[in-house]
PDB file of C-alpha atoms in Angstrom:
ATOM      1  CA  UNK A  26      78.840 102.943 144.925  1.00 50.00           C
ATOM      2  CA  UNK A  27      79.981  99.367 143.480  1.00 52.00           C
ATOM      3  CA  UNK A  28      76.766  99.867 141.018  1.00 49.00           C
ATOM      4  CA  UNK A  29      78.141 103.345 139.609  1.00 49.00           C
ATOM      5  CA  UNK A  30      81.817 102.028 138.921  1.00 44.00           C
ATOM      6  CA  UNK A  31      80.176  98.910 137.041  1.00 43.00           C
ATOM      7  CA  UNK A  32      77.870 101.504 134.916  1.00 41.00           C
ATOM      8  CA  UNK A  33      80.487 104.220 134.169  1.00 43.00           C
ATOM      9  CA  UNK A  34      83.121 101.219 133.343  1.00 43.00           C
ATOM     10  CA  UNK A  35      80.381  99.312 131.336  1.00 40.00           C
ATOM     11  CA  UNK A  36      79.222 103.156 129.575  1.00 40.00           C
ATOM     12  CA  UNK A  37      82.076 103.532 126.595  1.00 41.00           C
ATOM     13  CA  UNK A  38      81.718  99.759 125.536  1.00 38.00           C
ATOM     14  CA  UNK A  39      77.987 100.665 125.236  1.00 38.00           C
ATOM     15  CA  UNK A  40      78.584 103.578 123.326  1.00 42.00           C
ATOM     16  CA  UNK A  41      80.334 102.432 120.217  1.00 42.00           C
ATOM     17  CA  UNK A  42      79.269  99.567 117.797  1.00 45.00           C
ATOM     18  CA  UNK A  43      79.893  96.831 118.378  1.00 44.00           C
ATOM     19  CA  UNK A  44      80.342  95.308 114.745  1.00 59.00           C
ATOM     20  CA  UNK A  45      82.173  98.591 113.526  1.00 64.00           C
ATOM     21  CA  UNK A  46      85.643  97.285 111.366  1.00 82.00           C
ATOM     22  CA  UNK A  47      88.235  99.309 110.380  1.00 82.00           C
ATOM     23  CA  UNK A  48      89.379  97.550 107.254  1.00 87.00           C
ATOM     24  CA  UNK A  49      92.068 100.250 106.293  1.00 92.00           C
ATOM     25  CA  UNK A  50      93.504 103.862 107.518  1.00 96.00           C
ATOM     26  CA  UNK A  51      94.226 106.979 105.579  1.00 97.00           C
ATOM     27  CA  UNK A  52      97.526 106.307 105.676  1.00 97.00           C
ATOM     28  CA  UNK A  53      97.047 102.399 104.173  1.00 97.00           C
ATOM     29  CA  UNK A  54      94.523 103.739 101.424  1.00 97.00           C
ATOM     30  CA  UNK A  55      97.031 106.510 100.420  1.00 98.00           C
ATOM     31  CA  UNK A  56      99.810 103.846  99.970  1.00 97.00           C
ATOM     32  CA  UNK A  57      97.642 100.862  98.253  1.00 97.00           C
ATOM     33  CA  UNK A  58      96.073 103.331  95.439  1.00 97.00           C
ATOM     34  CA  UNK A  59      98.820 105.859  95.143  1.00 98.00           C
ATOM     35  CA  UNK A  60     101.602 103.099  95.538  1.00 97.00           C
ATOM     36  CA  UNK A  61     105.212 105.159  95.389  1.00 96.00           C
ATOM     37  CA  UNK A  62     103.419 108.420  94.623  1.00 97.00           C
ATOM     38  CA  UNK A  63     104.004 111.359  97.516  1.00 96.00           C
ATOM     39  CA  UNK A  64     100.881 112.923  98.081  1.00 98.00           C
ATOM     40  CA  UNK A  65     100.424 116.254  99.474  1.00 98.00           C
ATOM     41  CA  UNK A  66      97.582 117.245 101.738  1.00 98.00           C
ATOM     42  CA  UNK A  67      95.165 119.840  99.924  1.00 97.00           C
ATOM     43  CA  UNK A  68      91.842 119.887 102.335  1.00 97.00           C
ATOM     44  CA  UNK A  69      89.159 122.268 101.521  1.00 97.00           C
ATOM     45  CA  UNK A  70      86.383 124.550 103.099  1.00 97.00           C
ATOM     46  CA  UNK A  71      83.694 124.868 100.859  1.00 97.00           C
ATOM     47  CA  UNK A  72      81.995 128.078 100.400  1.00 97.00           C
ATOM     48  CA  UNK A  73      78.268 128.474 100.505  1.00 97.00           C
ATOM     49  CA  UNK A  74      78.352 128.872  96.909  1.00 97.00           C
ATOM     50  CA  UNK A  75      80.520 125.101  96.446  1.00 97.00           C
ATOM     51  CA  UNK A  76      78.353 123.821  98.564  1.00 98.00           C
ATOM     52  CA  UNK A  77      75.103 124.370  96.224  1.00 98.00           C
ATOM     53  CA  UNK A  78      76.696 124.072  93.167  1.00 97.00           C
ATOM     54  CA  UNK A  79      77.656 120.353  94.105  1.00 97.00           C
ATOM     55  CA  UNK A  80      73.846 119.775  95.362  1.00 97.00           C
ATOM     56  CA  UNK A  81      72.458 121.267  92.528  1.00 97.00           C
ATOM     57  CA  UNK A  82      75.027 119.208  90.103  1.00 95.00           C
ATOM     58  CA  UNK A  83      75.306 116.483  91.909  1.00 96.00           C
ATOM     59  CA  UNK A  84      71.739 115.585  93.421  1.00 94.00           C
ATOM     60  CA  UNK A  85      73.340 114.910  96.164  1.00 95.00           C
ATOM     61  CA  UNK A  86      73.086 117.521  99.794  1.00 94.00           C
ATOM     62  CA  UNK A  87      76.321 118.348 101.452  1.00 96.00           C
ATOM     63  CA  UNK A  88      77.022 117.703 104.855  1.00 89.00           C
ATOM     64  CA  UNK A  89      80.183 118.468 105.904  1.00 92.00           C
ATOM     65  CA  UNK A  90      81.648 121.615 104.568  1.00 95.00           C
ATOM     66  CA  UNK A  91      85.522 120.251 104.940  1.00 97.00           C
ATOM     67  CA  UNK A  92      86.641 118.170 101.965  1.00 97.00           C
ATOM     68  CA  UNK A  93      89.814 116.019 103.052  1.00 98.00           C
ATOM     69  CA  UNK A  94      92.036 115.323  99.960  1.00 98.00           C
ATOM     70  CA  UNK A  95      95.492 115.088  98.613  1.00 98.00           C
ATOM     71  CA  UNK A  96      96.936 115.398  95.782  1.00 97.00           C
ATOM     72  CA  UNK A  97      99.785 113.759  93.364  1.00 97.00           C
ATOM     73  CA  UNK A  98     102.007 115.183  91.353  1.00 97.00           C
ATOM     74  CA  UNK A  99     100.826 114.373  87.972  1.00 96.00           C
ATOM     75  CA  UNK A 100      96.939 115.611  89.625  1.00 95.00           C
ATOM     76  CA  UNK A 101      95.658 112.567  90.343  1.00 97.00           C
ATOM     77  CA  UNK A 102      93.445 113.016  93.563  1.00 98.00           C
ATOM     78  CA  UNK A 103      92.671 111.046  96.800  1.00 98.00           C
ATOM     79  CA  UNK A 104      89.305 111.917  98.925  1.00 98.00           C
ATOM     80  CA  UNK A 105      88.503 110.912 102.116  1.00 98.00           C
ATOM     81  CA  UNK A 106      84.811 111.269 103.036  1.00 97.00           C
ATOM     82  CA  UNK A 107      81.988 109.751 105.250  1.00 95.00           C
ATOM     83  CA  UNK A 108      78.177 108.760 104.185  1.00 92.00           C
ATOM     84  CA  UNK A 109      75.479 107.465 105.925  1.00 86.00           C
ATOM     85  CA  UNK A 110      74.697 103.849 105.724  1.00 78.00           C
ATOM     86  CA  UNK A 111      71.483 102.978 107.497  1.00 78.00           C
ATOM     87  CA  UNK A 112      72.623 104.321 110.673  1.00 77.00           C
ATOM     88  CA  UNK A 113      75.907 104.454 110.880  1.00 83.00           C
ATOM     89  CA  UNK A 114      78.727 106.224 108.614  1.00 89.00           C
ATOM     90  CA  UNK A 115      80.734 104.665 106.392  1.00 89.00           C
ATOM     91  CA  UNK A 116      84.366 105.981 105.229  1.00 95.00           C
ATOM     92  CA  UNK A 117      85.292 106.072 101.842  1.00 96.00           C
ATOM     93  CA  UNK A 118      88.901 106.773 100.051  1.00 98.00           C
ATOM     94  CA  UNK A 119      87.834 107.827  96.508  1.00 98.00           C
ATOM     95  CA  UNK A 120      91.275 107.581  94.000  1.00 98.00           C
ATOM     96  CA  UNK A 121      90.587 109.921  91.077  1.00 98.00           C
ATOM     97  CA  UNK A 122      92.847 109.829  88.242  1.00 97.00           C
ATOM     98  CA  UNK A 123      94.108 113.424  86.298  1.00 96.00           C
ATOM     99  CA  UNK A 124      91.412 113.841  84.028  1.00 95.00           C
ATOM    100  CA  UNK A 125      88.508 113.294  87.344  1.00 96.00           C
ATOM    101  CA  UNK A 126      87.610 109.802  86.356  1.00 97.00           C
ATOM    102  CA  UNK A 127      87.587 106.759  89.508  1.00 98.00           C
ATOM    103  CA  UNK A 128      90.649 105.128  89.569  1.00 98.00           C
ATOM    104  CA  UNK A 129      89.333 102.955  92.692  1.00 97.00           C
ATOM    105  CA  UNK A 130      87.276 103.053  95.802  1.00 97.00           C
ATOM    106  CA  UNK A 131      87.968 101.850  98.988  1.00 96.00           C
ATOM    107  CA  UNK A 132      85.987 101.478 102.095  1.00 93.00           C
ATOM    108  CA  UNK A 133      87.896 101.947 105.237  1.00 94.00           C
ATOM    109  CA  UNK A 134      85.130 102.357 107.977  1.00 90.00           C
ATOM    110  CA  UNK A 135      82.383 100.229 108.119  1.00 85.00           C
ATOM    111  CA  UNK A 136      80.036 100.317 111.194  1.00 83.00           C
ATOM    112  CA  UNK A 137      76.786  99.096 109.957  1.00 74.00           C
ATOM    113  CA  UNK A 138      75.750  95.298 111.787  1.00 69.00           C
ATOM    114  CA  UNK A 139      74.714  94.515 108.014  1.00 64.00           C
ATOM    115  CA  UNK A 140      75.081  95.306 104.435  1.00 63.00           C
ATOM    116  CA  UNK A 141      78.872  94.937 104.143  1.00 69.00           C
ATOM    117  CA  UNK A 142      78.616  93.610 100.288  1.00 75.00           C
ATOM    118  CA  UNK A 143      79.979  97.338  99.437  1.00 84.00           C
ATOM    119  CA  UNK A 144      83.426  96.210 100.950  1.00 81.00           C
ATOM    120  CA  UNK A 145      83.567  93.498  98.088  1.00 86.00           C
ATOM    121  CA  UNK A 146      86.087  94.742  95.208  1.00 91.00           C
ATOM    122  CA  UNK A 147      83.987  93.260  92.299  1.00 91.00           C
ATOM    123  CA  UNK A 148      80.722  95.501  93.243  1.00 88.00           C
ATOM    124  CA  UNK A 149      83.249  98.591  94.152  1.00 93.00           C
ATOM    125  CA  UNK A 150      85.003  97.664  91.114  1.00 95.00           C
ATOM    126  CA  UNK A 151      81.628  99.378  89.072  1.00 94.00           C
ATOM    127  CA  UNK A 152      83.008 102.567  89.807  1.00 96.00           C
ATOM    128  CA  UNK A 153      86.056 102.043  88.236  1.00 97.00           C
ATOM    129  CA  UNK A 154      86.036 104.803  84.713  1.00 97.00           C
ATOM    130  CA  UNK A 155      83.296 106.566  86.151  1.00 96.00           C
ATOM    131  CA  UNK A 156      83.174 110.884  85.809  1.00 95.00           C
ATOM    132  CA  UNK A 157      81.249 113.315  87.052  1.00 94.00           C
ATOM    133  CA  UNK A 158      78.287 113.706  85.519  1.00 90.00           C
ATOM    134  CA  UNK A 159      77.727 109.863  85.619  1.00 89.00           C
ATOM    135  CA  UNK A 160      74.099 109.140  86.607  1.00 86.00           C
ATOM    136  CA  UNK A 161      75.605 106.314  89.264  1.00 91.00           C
ATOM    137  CA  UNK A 162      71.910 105.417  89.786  1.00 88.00           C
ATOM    138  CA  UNK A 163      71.425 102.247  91.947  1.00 87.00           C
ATOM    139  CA  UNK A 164      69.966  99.571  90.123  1.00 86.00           C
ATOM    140  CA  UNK A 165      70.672 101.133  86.910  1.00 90.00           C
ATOM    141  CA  UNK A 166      73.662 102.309  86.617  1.00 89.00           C
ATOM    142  CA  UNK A 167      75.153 100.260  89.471  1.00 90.00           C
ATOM    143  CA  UNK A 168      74.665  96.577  90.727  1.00 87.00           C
ATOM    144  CA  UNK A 169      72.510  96.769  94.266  1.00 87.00           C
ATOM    145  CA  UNK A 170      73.460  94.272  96.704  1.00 76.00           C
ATOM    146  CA  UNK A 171      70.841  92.123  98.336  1.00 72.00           C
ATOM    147  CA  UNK A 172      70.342  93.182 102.370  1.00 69.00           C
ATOM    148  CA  UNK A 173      72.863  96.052 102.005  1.00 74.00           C
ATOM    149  CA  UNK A 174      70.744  98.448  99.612  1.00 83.00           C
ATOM    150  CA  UNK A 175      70.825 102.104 101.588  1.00 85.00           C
ATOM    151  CA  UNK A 176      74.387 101.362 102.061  1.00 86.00           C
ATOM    152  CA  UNK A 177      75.047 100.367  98.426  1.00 88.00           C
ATOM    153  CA  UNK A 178      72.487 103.568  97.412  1.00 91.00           C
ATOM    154  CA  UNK A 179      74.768 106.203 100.007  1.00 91.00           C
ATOM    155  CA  UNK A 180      78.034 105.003  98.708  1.00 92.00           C
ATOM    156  CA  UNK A 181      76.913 105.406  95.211  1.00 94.00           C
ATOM    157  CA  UNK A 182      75.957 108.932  95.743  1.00 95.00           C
ATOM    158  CA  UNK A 183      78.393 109.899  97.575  1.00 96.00           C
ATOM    159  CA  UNK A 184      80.925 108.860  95.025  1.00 97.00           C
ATOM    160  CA  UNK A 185      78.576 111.066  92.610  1.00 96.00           C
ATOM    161  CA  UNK A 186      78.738 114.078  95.395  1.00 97.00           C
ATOM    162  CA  UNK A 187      82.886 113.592  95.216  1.00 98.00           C
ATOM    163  CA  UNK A 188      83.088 113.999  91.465  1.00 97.00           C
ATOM    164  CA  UNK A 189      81.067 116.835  91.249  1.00 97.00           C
ATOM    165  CA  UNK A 190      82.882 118.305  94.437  1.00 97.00           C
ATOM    166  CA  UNK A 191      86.267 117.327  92.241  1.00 97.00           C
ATOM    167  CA  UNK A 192      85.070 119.160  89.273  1.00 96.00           C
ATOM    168  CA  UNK A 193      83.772 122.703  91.210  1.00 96.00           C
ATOM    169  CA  UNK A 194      86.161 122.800  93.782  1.00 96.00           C
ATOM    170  CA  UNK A 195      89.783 121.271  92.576  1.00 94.00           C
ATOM    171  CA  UNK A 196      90.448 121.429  89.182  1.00 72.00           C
ATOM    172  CA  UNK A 197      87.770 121.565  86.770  1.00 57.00           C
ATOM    173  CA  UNK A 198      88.576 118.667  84.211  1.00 49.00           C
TER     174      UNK A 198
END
């Protein structure tokens, strides 16, 4: 009996990371790149169709069929998605300004034990400008970061999957 209560009180530490950081919530990315700006939500299904249009554009397969986003006024967009790092996802806030280019990226989950260079603003800052259509190739097109390179390579396509997705499914620009 005493063995069972240590194992099912020991169980939910096990089950989590334990190097996961939460560096910033929805709420926190929505203020620091829309500072002053009331955004309203505008989530998305996408249809089989979206779905492989933004492959075939894009390169890049969809996983999740619901696109969380919001909107400003002046149709600037915020997206909040997940990619795969090595094993673990990663949440990203991609700002988008009215014509679909990056205003900024943000990474507000990070769960990996290693490979957290894609938190540091100087390599996110290579996004910065970028539009769909942007090759966003690692290596090429953006900096790799030593010991972090399939999270560096995932965040750099999903940021290509999130302008294409911006183009087909919002508002094409």
């Amino acid at each position: 009996m005493r063995c069972r209560f240590v194992l099912l009180a020991v169980a939910p530490v096990l089950a989590s990371p334990a190097w996961a950081t939460t560096y910033m919530t929805v709420d926190q990315a929505k203020a620091a790149l829309f500072p002053g700006v009331s955004l309203v939500r505008d989530d998305r299904a996408l249809t089989d169709a979206q779905a492989a249009a933004i492959r075939a554009h894009s390169g890049v397969s969809v996983h999740a069929r619901a696109v969380h986003s919001w909107r400003a006024p002046d149709g600037a967009r915020l997206i909040v998605d997940q990619v795969l790092g090595k094993h673990e996802n990663i949440t990203l806030a991609l700002a988008l300004d009215p014509a679909g280019a990056v205003r900024a990226l943000e990474i507000l989950d990070y769960r990996e034990s290693y490979g957290g260079q894609v938190r540091d603003p100087a390599w996110r800052a290579q996004f910065t400008g970028k539009r769909d259509g942007a090759p966003l190739a690692l290596g090429q097109d953006i900096r790799n970061n030593s010991g972090g390179t399939l999270s560096a390579r995932h965040v750099a396509d999903g940021v290509r999957r999130l302008l294409a997705t911006d183009r087909i499914v919002f508002a094409p620009h």
